[in-house]
Amino acid sequence: MYIIFALAFCLLVSAQQASMDMQSSGGAMDKAKLEEINKALEPETSISTFAQYLRSHPDLLKDVRPPFTGFIPSNEAITKEKTRLQGLSDQDFAKIVKAHVVNRYVAKLEDKQKLKALGGEELVVSKVGDKFTVNGAEVQGQFHPIGTDKTRGFYIINKLF
């Protein structure tokens, strides 16, 4: 079940863009934009579990609109939380997914920066040395933009919020 959770984030991103594309094109889904998002996430094998869950649960992402930034838990982070994740309803998974997405394009993190997640949770960025954390989850690597329009992107983190 926790493998399915990883897909939820990718679908969140894809569904959000699809919804935006449907609105701008009179309801027709823009497959090119969905492919762009999937291509951006594909090389990041460390987040495949979260991505797979999102792809299998597109309904979780219906409220997401650009701009947005995701803080995607790594496969290892999800494995550590598998007991917590087992048996959760789709509604509970949706809450977890929404806690990892903000409606802002955040290509640069700053110490003491405060962000509001889609679920209403406050995310606080901290910097220790040259590393950033968000609510205690270490940011692993750099920002990953999706596409060229500077409205969508993600970071990989080492634990669930």
Short mmCIF file of C-alpha atoms in Angstrom, two decimals:
data_model
loop_
_atom_site.label_atom_id
_atom_site.label_comp_id
_atom_site.label_asym_id
_atom_site.label_seq_id
_atom_site.Cartn_x
_atom_site.Cartn_y
_atom_site.Cartn_z
CA MET A 1 0.00 0.00 0.00
CA TYR A 2 2.84 2.41 0.76
CA ILE A 3 4.11 1.85 -2.78
CA ILE A 4 0.85 3.24 -4.03
CA PHE A 5 1.36 6.34 -1.87
CA ALA A 6 4.37 7.44 -3.88
CA LEU A 7 2.35 7.63 -7.03
CA ALA A 8 -0.07 10.05 -5.47
CA PHE A 9 2.28 12.99 -5.70
CA CYS A 10 3.00 12.52 -9.40
CA LEU A 11 -0.69 12.28 -10.08
CA LEU A 12 -1.24 15.37 -8.00
CA VAL A 13 1.07 17.22 -10.30
CA SER A 14 -0.38 15.61 -13.44
CA ALA A 15 -4.00 16.06 -12.47
CA GLN A 16 -3.44 19.65 -11.48
CA GLN A 17 -1.90 20.44 -14.84
CA ALA A 18 -4.54 18.43 -16.69
CA SER A 19 -7.27 20.38 -14.93
CA MET A 20 -5.62 23.66 -15.85
CA ASP A 21 -5.19 22.49 -19.44
CA MET A 22 -8.82 21.40 -19.57
CA GLN A 23 -9.95 24.83 -18.44
CA SER A 24 -7.74 26.64 -20.94
CA SER A 25 -8.68 24.37 -23.84
CA GLY A 26 -12.41 24.11 -23.20
CA GLY A 27 -12.21 20.75 -21.41
CA ALA A 28 -9.76 18.80 -23.56
CA MET A 29 -6.82 17.35 -21.61
CA ASP A 30 -3.41 18.43 -22.89
CA LYS A 31 -1.49 15.13 -23.10
CA ALA A 32 1.74 16.95 -23.93
CA LYS A 33 1.71 18.71 -20.53
CA LEU A 34 1.04 15.44 -18.71
CA GLU A 35 3.92 13.80 -20.55
CA GLU A 36 6.16 16.75 -19.64
CA ILE A 37 5.37 16.25 -15.95
CA ASN A 38 5.88 12.50 -16.11
CA LYS A 39 9.20 12.95 -17.93
CA ALA A 40 10.37 15.36 -15.23
CA LEU A 41 9.58 12.83 -12.49
CA GLU A 42 10.71 9.69 -14.32
CA PRO A 43 14.49 10.04 -13.85
CA GLU A 44 14.07 10.49 -10.10
CA THR A 45 13.94 6.83 -9.12
CA SER A 46 14.25 7.77 -5.45
CA ILE A 47 10.63 9.02 -5.48
CA SER A 48 9.06 6.31 -7.63
CA THR A 49 6.81 5.03 -4.82
CA PHE A 50 5.14 8.39 -4.23
CA ALA A 51 4.91 9.01 -7.98
CA GLN A 52 3.26 5.66 -8.61
CA TYR A 53 0.60 6.32 -5.98
CA LEU A 54 -0.29 9.66 -7.51
CA ARG A 55 -0.62 8.16 -10.97
CA SER A 56 -3.06 5.57 -9.65
CA HIS A 57 -5.17 8.10 -7.70
CA PRO A 58 -5.68 11.16 -9.96
CA ASP A 59 -8.79 12.20 -8.02
CA LEU A 60 -6.56 13.20 -5.10
CA LEU A 61 -5.15 16.00 -7.19
CA LYS A 62 -8.27 17.68 -8.46
CA ASP A 63 -7.81 20.84 -6.35
CA VAL A 64 -4.19 21.57 -7.31
CA ARG A 65 -3.51 24.49 -9.64
CA PRO A 66 -0.24 26.17 -10.68
CA PRO A 67 1.85 27.61 -9.37
CA PHE A 68 2.89 24.83 -7.01
CA THR A 69 5.89 23.18 -5.42
CA GLY A 70 5.92 19.66 -4.07
CA PHE A 71 8.04 18.27 -1.26
CA ILE A 72 8.13 14.62 -2.29
CA PRO A 73 9.16 11.98 0.26
CA SER A 74 11.80 9.56 -0.96
CA ASN A 75 11.12 5.83 -1.28
CA GLU A 76 13.20 5.32 1.87
CA ALA A 77 11.07 7.84 3.79
CA ILE A 78 7.90 6.02 2.75
CA THR A 79 9.36 2.64 3.68
CA LYS A 80 10.12 3.96 7.18
CA GLU A 81 6.46 4.99 7.52
CA LYS A 82 4.82 1.89 6.02
CA THR A 83 3.11 0.97 9.30
CA ARG A 84 1.55 4.45 9.48
CA LEU A 85 0.45 4.27 5.83
CA GLN A 86 -1.02 0.77 5.75
CA GLY A 87 -4.78 0.70 5.79
CA LEU A 88 -5.30 4.42 5.26
CA SER A 89 -8.34 5.48 3.30
CA ASP A 90 -7.98 7.51 0.11
CA GLN A 91 -9.22 10.51 2.11
CA ASP A 92 -6.41 10.09 4.66
CA PHE A 93 -3.86 9.66 1.85
CA ALA A 94 -5.18 12.84 0.25
CA LYS A 95 -4.50 14.73 3.49
CA ILE A 96 -0.92 13.47 3.54
CA VAL A 97 -0.39 14.36 -0.13
CA LYS A 98 -1.82 17.86 0.35
CA ALA A 99 0.52 18.40 3.31
CA HIS A 100 3.42 18.03 0.84
CA VAL A 101 2.30 20.62 -1.74
CA VAL A 102 2.25 24.43 -1.59
CA ASN A 103 0.53 26.79 -4.04
CA ARG A 104 3.72 28.72 -4.76
CA TYR A 105 6.63 28.25 -7.06
CA VAL A 106 9.54 27.97 -4.62
CA ALA A 107 12.70 27.49 -6.67
CA LYS A 108 14.87 28.84 -3.86
CA LEU A 109 14.52 27.98 -0.19
CA GLU A 110 15.39 30.52 2.50
CA ASP A 111 16.03 30.11 6.21
CA LYS A 112 12.90 30.78 8.32
CA GLN A 113 10.72 30.83 5.21
CA LYS A 114 7.08 29.93 5.95
CA LEU A 115 4.89 28.20 3.42
CA LYS A 116 1.28 27.06 3.58
CA ALA A 117 0.49 23.56 2.35
CA LEU A 118 -2.71 22.78 0.45
CA GLY A 119 -4.02 21.02 3.55
CA GLY A 120 -3.51 24.19 5.61
CA GLU A 121 -0.37 23.04 7.44
CA GLU A 122 2.43 25.52 7.95
CA LEU A 123 5.74 24.39 6.48
CA VAL A 124 8.81 26.07 7.96
CA VAL A 125 12.12 26.04 6.15
CA SER A 126 15.30 25.95 8.25
CA LYS A 127 18.92 26.10 7.20
CA VAL A 128 21.71 24.39 9.12
CA GLY A 129 25.09 24.84 7.50
CA ASP A 130 24.50 24.30 3.80
CA LYS A 131 21.47 22.01 4.25
CA PHE A 132 17.80 22.91 4.30
CA THR A 133 14.99 21.19 6.16
CA VAL A 134 11.24 21.65 5.88
CA ASN A 135 9.40 20.79 9.11
CA GLY A 136 12.40 18.66 10.05
CA ALA A 137 12.58 16.77 6.74
CA GLU A 138 15.96 17.18 5.08
CA VAL A 139 15.84 18.47 1.52
CA GLN A 140 17.89 16.11 -0.63
CA GLY A 141 19.50 17.78 -3.59
CA GLN A 142 18.28 20.71 -5.61
CA PHE A 143 14.97 22.03 -6.89
CA HIS A 144 13.52 20.13 -9.86
CA PRO A 145 11.53 22.40 -12.19
CA ILE A 146 8.77 20.86 -14.29
CA GLY A 147 8.62 22.38 -17.75
CA THR A 148 9.87 25.81 -18.69
CA ASP A 149 7.01 28.01 -17.51
CA LYS A 150 8.34 28.39 -13.94
CA THR A 151 5.07 27.49 -12.26
CA ARG A 152 5.68 23.87 -11.18
CA GLY A 153 8.48 22.01 -9.45
CA PHE A 154 9.51 19.77 -6.57
CA TYR A 155 12.09 18.93 -3.96
CA ILE A 156 12.88 15.47 -2.60
CA ILE A 157 12.76 15.11 1.19
CA ASN A 158 13.80 12.33 3.57
CA LYS A 159 10.60 11.91 5.61
CA LEU A 160 6.84 12.36 5.55
CA PHE A 161 5.18 15.36 7.14
#
